Coordinates of C-alpha atoms (C1' of nucleotides) in Angstrom, one line a residue:
Chain A
M1 CA -0.2 -0.5 0.0
S2 CA 1.3 3.3 0.8
T3 CA 2.6 3.9 -3.1
S4 CA 2.9 7.3 -2.1
P5 CA 2.6 8.6 1.8
D6 CA 2.0 12.6 2.0
L7 CA 3.3 15.7 3.0
I8 CA 1.7 15.6 6.4
D9 CA 3.6 12.6 6.9
T10 CA 7.0 13.9 7.3
A11 CA 6.0 16.0 10.1
Q12 CA 6.3 12.6 11.6
C13 CA 10.2 11.8 10.4
L14 CA 12.2 9.7 12.5
C15 CA 14.8 11.8 11.2
L16 CA 14.0 15.1 11.2
A17 CA 13.2 13.3 15.4
S18 CA 16.2 12.2 16.1
R19 CA 18.4 14.7 15.0
R20 CA 17.2 16.7 16.9
A21 CA 16.9 15.2 20.1
S22 CA 20.9 14.7 18.9
R23 CA 21.7 18.2 18.2
A24 CA 19.6 18.8 21.6
I25 CA 21.6 16.6 23.3
T26 CA 25.4 17.1 21.8
R27 CA 25.8 20.7 22.2
A28 CA 24.9 20.3 25.6
F29 CA 27.5 18.4 26.1
D30 CA 30.6 19.4 24.3
R31 CA 29.2 23.1 26.1
E32 CA 30.7 21.3 29.3
L33 CA 33.0 19.5 28.4
R34 CA 34.8 22.2 26.5
A35 CA 36.3 23.2 29.2
H36 CA 38.0 20.0 29.7
G37 CA 38.9 19.7 25.8
L38 CA 36.5 17.8 24.6
R39 CA 33.9 17.1 22.3
A40 CA 30.6 14.8 23.4
T41 CA 32.6 11.6 20.5
Q42 CA 35.8 12.2 22.1
F43 CA 34.4 11.8 25.4
T44 CA 33.0 8.2 24.8
L45 CA 35.5 7.8 23.0
L46 CA 37.9 8.2 26.1
A47 CA 35.4 6.7 28.2
T48 CA 35.0 2.9 25.7
L49 CA 38.6 2.2 25.7
S50 CA 39.3 2.8 29.7
L51 CA 36.5 0.7 30.0
K52 CA 37.0 -1.9 27.7
G53 CA 40.3 -2.1 27.4
G54 CA 43.1 -1.8 23.8
Q55 CA 40.2 -1.7 20.7
T56 CA 40.7 -2.1 17.5
I57 CA 39.7 0.6 14.6
G58 CA 36.6 -1.2 12.9
E59 CA 35.3 -2.1 16.6
L60 CA 35.2 1.4 18.1
A61 CA 32.9 2.3 14.3
E62 CA 30.9 -1.2 15.9
F63 CA 29.9 0.0 18.6
I64 CA 29.0 3.8 17.8
V65 CA 27.3 2.8 15.0
A66 CA 29.1 4.8 13.5
D67 CA 31.7 4.1 9.8
R68 CA 35.3 2.9 10.0
T69 CA 35.9 5.9 7.9
T70 CA 34.8 8.2 10.6
M71 CA 36.7 6.5 13.2
T72 CA 39.9 6.8 11.5
R73 CA 39.7 10.4 11.8
N74 CA 38.0 10.9 16.1
V75 CA 41.1 8.7 16.7
A76 CA 42.8 9.9 14.7
L77 CA 41.9 14.3 16.8
I78 CA 42.4 12.3 19.7
E79 CA 45.5 10.6 19.0
E80 CA 47.1 13.9 18.5
K81 CA 46.3 15.3 21.4
G82 CA 48.1 12.1 23.3
L83 CA 45.1 11.0 24.6
V84 CA 45.2 7.9 22.9
E85 CA 48.0 5.8 21.4
V86 CA 47.3 3.8 18.1
R87 CA 49.9 0.4 17.8
Q88 CA 50.0 -2.0 14.8
H89 CA 48.2 -5.9 16.3
E90 CA 50.6 -8.3 17.4
D91 CA 49.4 -11.3 15.1
D92 CA 47.2 -9.0 12.6
A93 CA 49.1 -6.7 10.6
R94 CA 46.3 -5.1 9.0
V95 CA 44.8 -4.2 12.9
R96 CA 45.7 -0.9 14.4
V97 CA 44.6 -1.5 18.5
V98 CA 43.7 1.5 20.2
T99 CA 44.3 2.5 24.6
I100 CA 44.3 5.4 26.4
T101 CA 47.0 7.0 27.7
A102 CA 47.6 8.0 31.4
W103 CA 47.1 11.5 30.3
G104 CA 44.1 9.9 28.6
R105 CA 42.8 9.0 31.9
E106 CA 42.8 11.8 33.7
T107 CA 41.8 14.6 30.8
L108 CA 38.6 11.3 31.5
A109 CA 38.0 11.5 35.1
A110 CA 38.1 15.4 35.1
A111 CA 35.4 15.4 32.6
L112 CA 33.7 12.8 34.4
A113 CA 31.7 15.6 37.0
S114 CA 30.9 17.5 33.5
W115 CA 29.3 13.9 31.9
G116 CA 27.5 14.1 35.3
E117 CA 25.7 17.4 35.5
V118 CA 24.1 16.9 31.8
Q119 CA 24.2 13.5 32.0
G120 CA 21.5 14.9 35.3
S121 CA 19.6 17.4 34.3
L122 CA 19.0 16.5 31.1
T123 CA 17.8 12.7 32.8
E124 CA 15.5 15.4 34.6
A125 CA 14.5 17.7 31.7
M126 CA 13.2 14.3 29.2
G127 CA 11.5 12.2 32.1
T128 CA 13.9 8.9 33.3
S129 CA 11.2 7.0 30.4
A130 CA 12.5 9.0 28.0
A131 CA 15.9 8.5 28.3
D132 CA 15.5 4.9 28.7
G133 CA 13.5 4.8 26.0
L134 CA 16.0 6.3 23.7
R135 CA 18.7 4.0 24.9
R136 CA 16.1 0.8 24.3
L137 CA 16.1 2.9 21.3
A138 CA 19.9 3.0 21.0
N139 CA 20.9 -0.6 21.2
S140 CA 18.3 -2.3 19.7
D141 CA 18.9 -4.9 16.6
W142 CA 17.9 -2.3 13.7
A143 CA 20.3 0.1 14.8
R144 CA 23.0 -2.1 14.0
P145 CA 24.9 -2.6 10.7
G146 CA 24.1 -5.7 8.8
A147 CA 20.8 -4.7 10.4
R148 CA 19.6 -3.4 7.0
N149 CA 22.8 -1.7 5.8
D150 CA 24.2 -4.9 4.0
I151 CA 21.0 -5.1 1.2
K152 CA 23.5 -2.9 -0.5
Q153 CA 26.2 -4.4 -0.5
G154 CA 25.3 -5.8 -3.3
R155 CA 24.6 -9.6 -2.2
R156 CA 22.3 -11.4 -4.5
E157 CA 24.1 -14.1 -4.7
T158 CA 22.1 -17.6 -4.6
A159 CA 22.5 -19.4 -1.6
A160 CA 26.5 -18.2 -0.5
Chain B
M1 CA 25.3 14.7 45.0
S2 CA 27.3 12.8 43.1
T3 CA 30.0 14.8 43.1
S4 CA 32.1 13.0 39.7
P5 CA 30.0 9.8 38.8
D6 CA 31.4 6.2 38.5
L7 CA 32.6 5.3 34.5
I8 CA 30.8 2.8 34.4
D9 CA 27.7 5.2 34.4
T10 CA 28.9 6.8 30.9
A11 CA 27.7 3.0 29.0
Q12 CA 23.8 4.9 29.6
C13 CA 25.7 7.9 28.2
L14 CA 22.6 9.3 26.4
C15 CA 24.0 11.4 23.6
L16 CA 25.8 8.3 22.8
A17 CA 22.2 7.2 22.8
S18 CA 21.2 10.1 21.0
R19 CA 24.1 9.8 18.3
R20 CA 23.8 6.0 17.9
A21 CA 20.1 7.1 16.8
S22 CA 20.2 9.3 15.0
R23 CA 23.7 8.2 13.1
A24 CA 21.8 5.1 11.8
I25 CA 18.5 6.4 11.1
T26 CA 20.2 9.2 8.8
R27 CA 22.2 6.9 7.0
A28 CA 18.9 5.1 6.9
F29 CA 16.7 7.8 5.2
D30 CA 20.5 8.6 3.0
R31 CA 21.0 6.1 1.6
E32 CA 17.4 6.3 0.1
L33 CA 17.0 9.8 -0.5
R34 CA 20.2 9.7 -2.4
A35 CA 18.3 8.0 -5.6
H36 CA 16.5 11.9 -5.3
G37 CA 20.0 13.4 -5.0
L38 CA 18.8 14.6 -1.5
R39 CA 20.4 14.4 1.6
A40 CA 18.3 13.6 5.0
T41 CA 18.3 17.6 6.1
Q42 CA 17.6 18.9 2.5
F43 CA 14.6 16.4 2.2
T44 CA 13.6 17.8 5.7
L45 CA 13.2 21.6 5.2
L46 CA 11.9 21.0 1.0
A47 CA 9.5 19.2 3.4
T48 CA 9.3 21.5 5.6
L49 CA 9.5 24.7 3.0
S50 CA 6.7 23.2 0.9
L51 CA 4.3 22.8 4.0
K52 CA 4.9 26.2 5.6
G53 CA 5.8 29.3 3.5
G54 CA 8.5 31.3 3.4
Q55 CA 10.5 30.4 6.1
T56 CA 13.9 33.0 7.2
I57 CA 16.8 31.0 7.6
G58 CA 16.7 31.9 11.6
E59 CA 12.8 30.1 11.9
L60 CA 14.0 27.1 9.2
A61 CA 17.8 26.6 12.3
E62 CA 14.6 26.9 15.5
F63 CA 12.4 24.0 13.9
I64 CA 15.2 22.0 12.9
V65 CA 16.6 22.6 16.2
A66 CA 20.0 24.0 14.3
D67 CA 22.2 26.9 15.2
R68 CA 21.5 29.5 12.4
T69 CA 24.7 29.2 10.7
T70 CA 25.1 25.8 10.4
M71 CA 21.3 26.9 8.8
T72 CA 23.0 29.4 5.9
R73 CA 25.6 27.0 4.6
N74 CA 22.2 24.4 4.8
V75 CA 20.2 26.8 2.8
A76 CA 22.5 27.5 0.1
L77 CA 23.0 24.2 -0.5
I78 CA 19.7 23.5 -1.9
E79 CA 19.5 27.1 -3.1
E80 CA 22.8 26.1 -6.1
K81 CA 21.0 23.0 -5.8
G82 CA 18.4 25.4 -7.7
L83 CA 15.5 23.4 -4.9
V84 CA 15.1 26.7 -3.2
E85 CA 15.3 30.3 -4.1
V86 CA 16.7 32.9 -1.2
R87 CA 14.8 36.2 -1.4
Q88 CA 15.5 39.5 0.6
H89 CA 12.2 40.4 3.1
E90 CA 10.2 42.9 2.0
D91 CA 10.9 45.5 5.0
D92 CA 12.9 44.2 6.8
A93 CA 16.9 43.7 5.2
R94 CA 18.2 42.1 7.7
V95 CA 16.0 39.4 7.2
R96 CA 16.2 36.4 4.1
V97 CA 12.8 33.7 3.4
V98 CA 13.8 30.9 2.2
T99 CA 10.7 29.6 -0.6
I100 CA 10.9 25.7 -2.0
T101 CA 10.6 26.7 -6.3
A102 CA 8.3 24.2 -8.1
W103 CA 11.9 22.3 -9.2
G104 CA 12.5 22.0 -5.1
R105 CA 8.4 21.3 -5.2
E106 CA 9.2 18.0 -7.6
T107 CA 11.8 16.3 -6.4
L108 CA 9.9 16.3 -3.2
A109 CA 7.7 15.3 -4.5
A110 CA 9.2 12.0 -6.4
A111 CA 11.0 11.2 -2.7
L112 CA 8.8 11.3 -0.8
A113 CA 7.9 7.6 -2.1
S114 CA 11.2 6.7 -0.5
W115 CA 10.6 8.4 2.0
G116 CA 7.9 7.3 3.3
E117 CA 8.8 3.3 3.1
V118 CA 12.2 4.4 4.6
Q119 CA 9.6 5.6 7.8
G120 CA 7.8 2.5 7.8
S121 CA 10.1 0.2 8.0
L122 CA 12.2 2.2 10.3
T123 CA 9.0 3.0 12.1
E124 CA 8.6 -1.5 12.2
A125 CA 11.6 -2.1 13.4
M126 CA 11.8 0.5 16.4
G127 CA 8.3 -0.6 17.2
T128 CA 5.2 2.6 17.0
S129 CA 6.3 3.2 21.0
A130 CA 9.3 3.5 20.3
A131 CA 8.9 6.0 17.7
D132 CA 6.0 7.8 19.7
G133 CA 8.5 8.9 22.0
L134 CA 11.1 9.7 19.9
R135 CA 9.4 12.1 19.0
R136 CA 8.2 13.1 21.6
L137 CA 11.5 14.0 23.0
A138 CA 12.5 15.8 19.7
N139 CA 9.4 17.7 20.3
S140 CA 9.9 18.9 23.7
D141 CA 10.9 21.9 24.9
W142 CA 13.8 21.2 27.0
A143 CA 15.3 20.6 23.2
R144 CA 14.6 23.5 22.0
P145 CA 17.0 26.8 22.2
G146 CA 17.2 29.2 24.6
A147 CA 15.1 26.9 27.2
R148 CA 18.8 26.0 28.8
N149 CA 20.9 27.2 26.3
D150 CA 21.4 31.0 26.8
I151 CA 22.9 30.2 30.0
K152 CA 26.6 30.5 28.9
Q153 CA 25.2 33.3 27.1
G154 CA 26.9 35.7 30.1
R155 CA 22.5 36.9 31.0
R156 CA 24.3 37.3 34.5
E157 CA 22.2 40.3 34.8
T158 CA 19.6 40.7 38.0
A159 CA 16.2 41.3 36.0
A160 CA 16.6 42.3 33.1
Chain C
dG1 C1' 53.5 -21.9 -3.1
dC2 C1' 49.8 -19.2 -5.8
dC3 C1' 45.8 -17.0 -6.7
dT4 C1' 41.1 -15.5 -5.0
dC5 C1' 39.3 -13.3 -1.9
dA6 C1' 37.4 -11.4 2.3
dT7 C1' 38.6 -7.9 5.5
dA8 C1' 40.5 -4.1 9.0
dG9 C1' 42.2 0.7 8.0
dG10 C1' 43.1 5.3 5.5
dT11 C1' 42.0 8.8 1.6
dG12 C1' 39.6 12.2 -1.3
dT13 C1' 35.6 14.0 -2.1
dA14 C1' 31.9 16.4 0.2
dG15 C1' 27.5 17.6 3.3
dA16 C1' 26.1 19.1 8.3
dT17 C1' 27.8 20.9 12.7
dA18 C1' 28.9 24.6 16.2
dC19 C1' 31.1 28.8 18.4
dA20 C1' 33.5 32.4 18.0
dT21 C1' 33.2 36.2 16.0
dC22 C1' 31.9 39.9 11.9
dC23 C1' 28.6 43.0 9.6
dA24 C1' 24.6 45.3 9.1
dT25 C1' 20.7 46.6 9.7
dC26 C1' 16.2 47.2 13.1
dT27 C1' 14.5 49.2 17.9
dC28 C1' 14.0 52.5 21.7
dG29 C1' 14.6 56.3 25.0
dT30 C1' 16.4 60.3 25.0
Chain D
dA1 C1' 18.0 62.9 15.0
dC2 C1' 21.5 60.2 17.4
dG3 C1' 23.3 56.8 20.0
dA4 C1' 22.9 52.2 22.6
dG5 C1' 21.8 47.2 22.7
dA6 C1' 19.4 44.2 20.1
dT7 C1' 18.6 41.1 16.1
dG8 C1' 19.7 37.9 10.6
dG9 C1' 23.4 36.2 9.2
dA10 C1' 27.2 35.5 6.8
dT11 C1' 32.6 34.3 7.8
dG12 C1' 36.2 31.4 9.0
dT13 C1' 37.4 27.3 11.1
dA14 C1' 37.6 23.1 13.8
dT15 C1' 34.7 18.2 14.2
dC16 C1' 32.3 14.7 12.6
dT17 C1' 29.8 12.3 9.5
dA18 C1' 30.2 8.9 5.7
dC19 C1' 30.8 6.8 0.4
dA20 C1' 33.4 5.2 -2.8
dC21 C1' 37.9 4.4 -3.7
dC22 C1' 42.3 2.8 -2.7
dT23 C1' 46.4 -0.7 -0.2
dA24 C1' 47.9 -4.2 2.3
dT25 C1' 47.2 -8.2 4.6
dG26 C1' 44.9 -13.0 6.4
dA27 C1' 42.3 -17.5 5.1
dG28 C1' 41.6 -21.0 1.9
dG29 C1' 41.1 -23.9 -1.5
dC30 C1' 44.2 -26.1 -4.4

DNA sequence: GCCTCATAGGTGTAGATACATCCATCTCGT
DNA sequence: ACGAGATGGATGTATCTACACCTATGAGGC
């Protein structure tokens, strides 16, 4: 059905909604993290590396649900700042492993309070149920790469 | 309280969640809209202009919850493509009014079906309650500029 | 050992985003 | 009429984002 939706339906656009929300939320975090010289994305990467230990470019990209090429550049920026180190993988010469540095941990620890303030006020402003809903949404399988994203990869083989 | 949250709390980061979601959703729309030469943001602008008529740069920025300077450049791109026209306001020489062109309406109409497909499959994938929640979130007052955003504007005057 | 293919990253290019700052213009009080 | 402050946009700069494409390397089959 619905060969062509009505223009008025676009008022419910999920892309507009998600981008509105992420812009507003990102601005809030960026403002506070700025005092520590971090962007929200960079804070996320440091926190991830601190919690999970060394990660490859691909693992980081998958975790934050971004393109690998995006992660290449995101990592390069925090590497230049000395917040992380990038080494060759021991067994696989293709793989590059990213680890947080001591300076990265220091910066992260210092920024953690600011993060908590924004997280707290945002949670209060939007309500805990909305916050939980957003997290569930972001952790759903459909958001993962490979879910429906491989349609355009050209895998029209018969069975594999 | 919570002078410094624990690192493990960052796993619940709303910024990561919102950016994850918007990246995944935007990629889905961008892939389909590409056939029509549009990005998701550009589609949103065309749909907005088609529904609401002529809008100023500032009005558009406020509507999609973005910075005015971002909107200046977003509009410039679709203007170069001939999708919109920008004219001086009749009464106020500072204001620039953006209107959709005939070509813009054509492009929008052609892209509407693609938009509907993505909107439909995403809604199904995430569930209607999650979709509604995301829209409510994006339409909340806290996301609006001026809500808490003016704190850093430097308005530490006594009463105004 | 070699060839084919898959995998991990990097580069070129383009758009989206926002802050600081600048310019032009409007508003309003005097 | 004039000046101060507010308002609407534009520009410089930096980051985030992704697709197309490229290179290097690993994995398997023969």
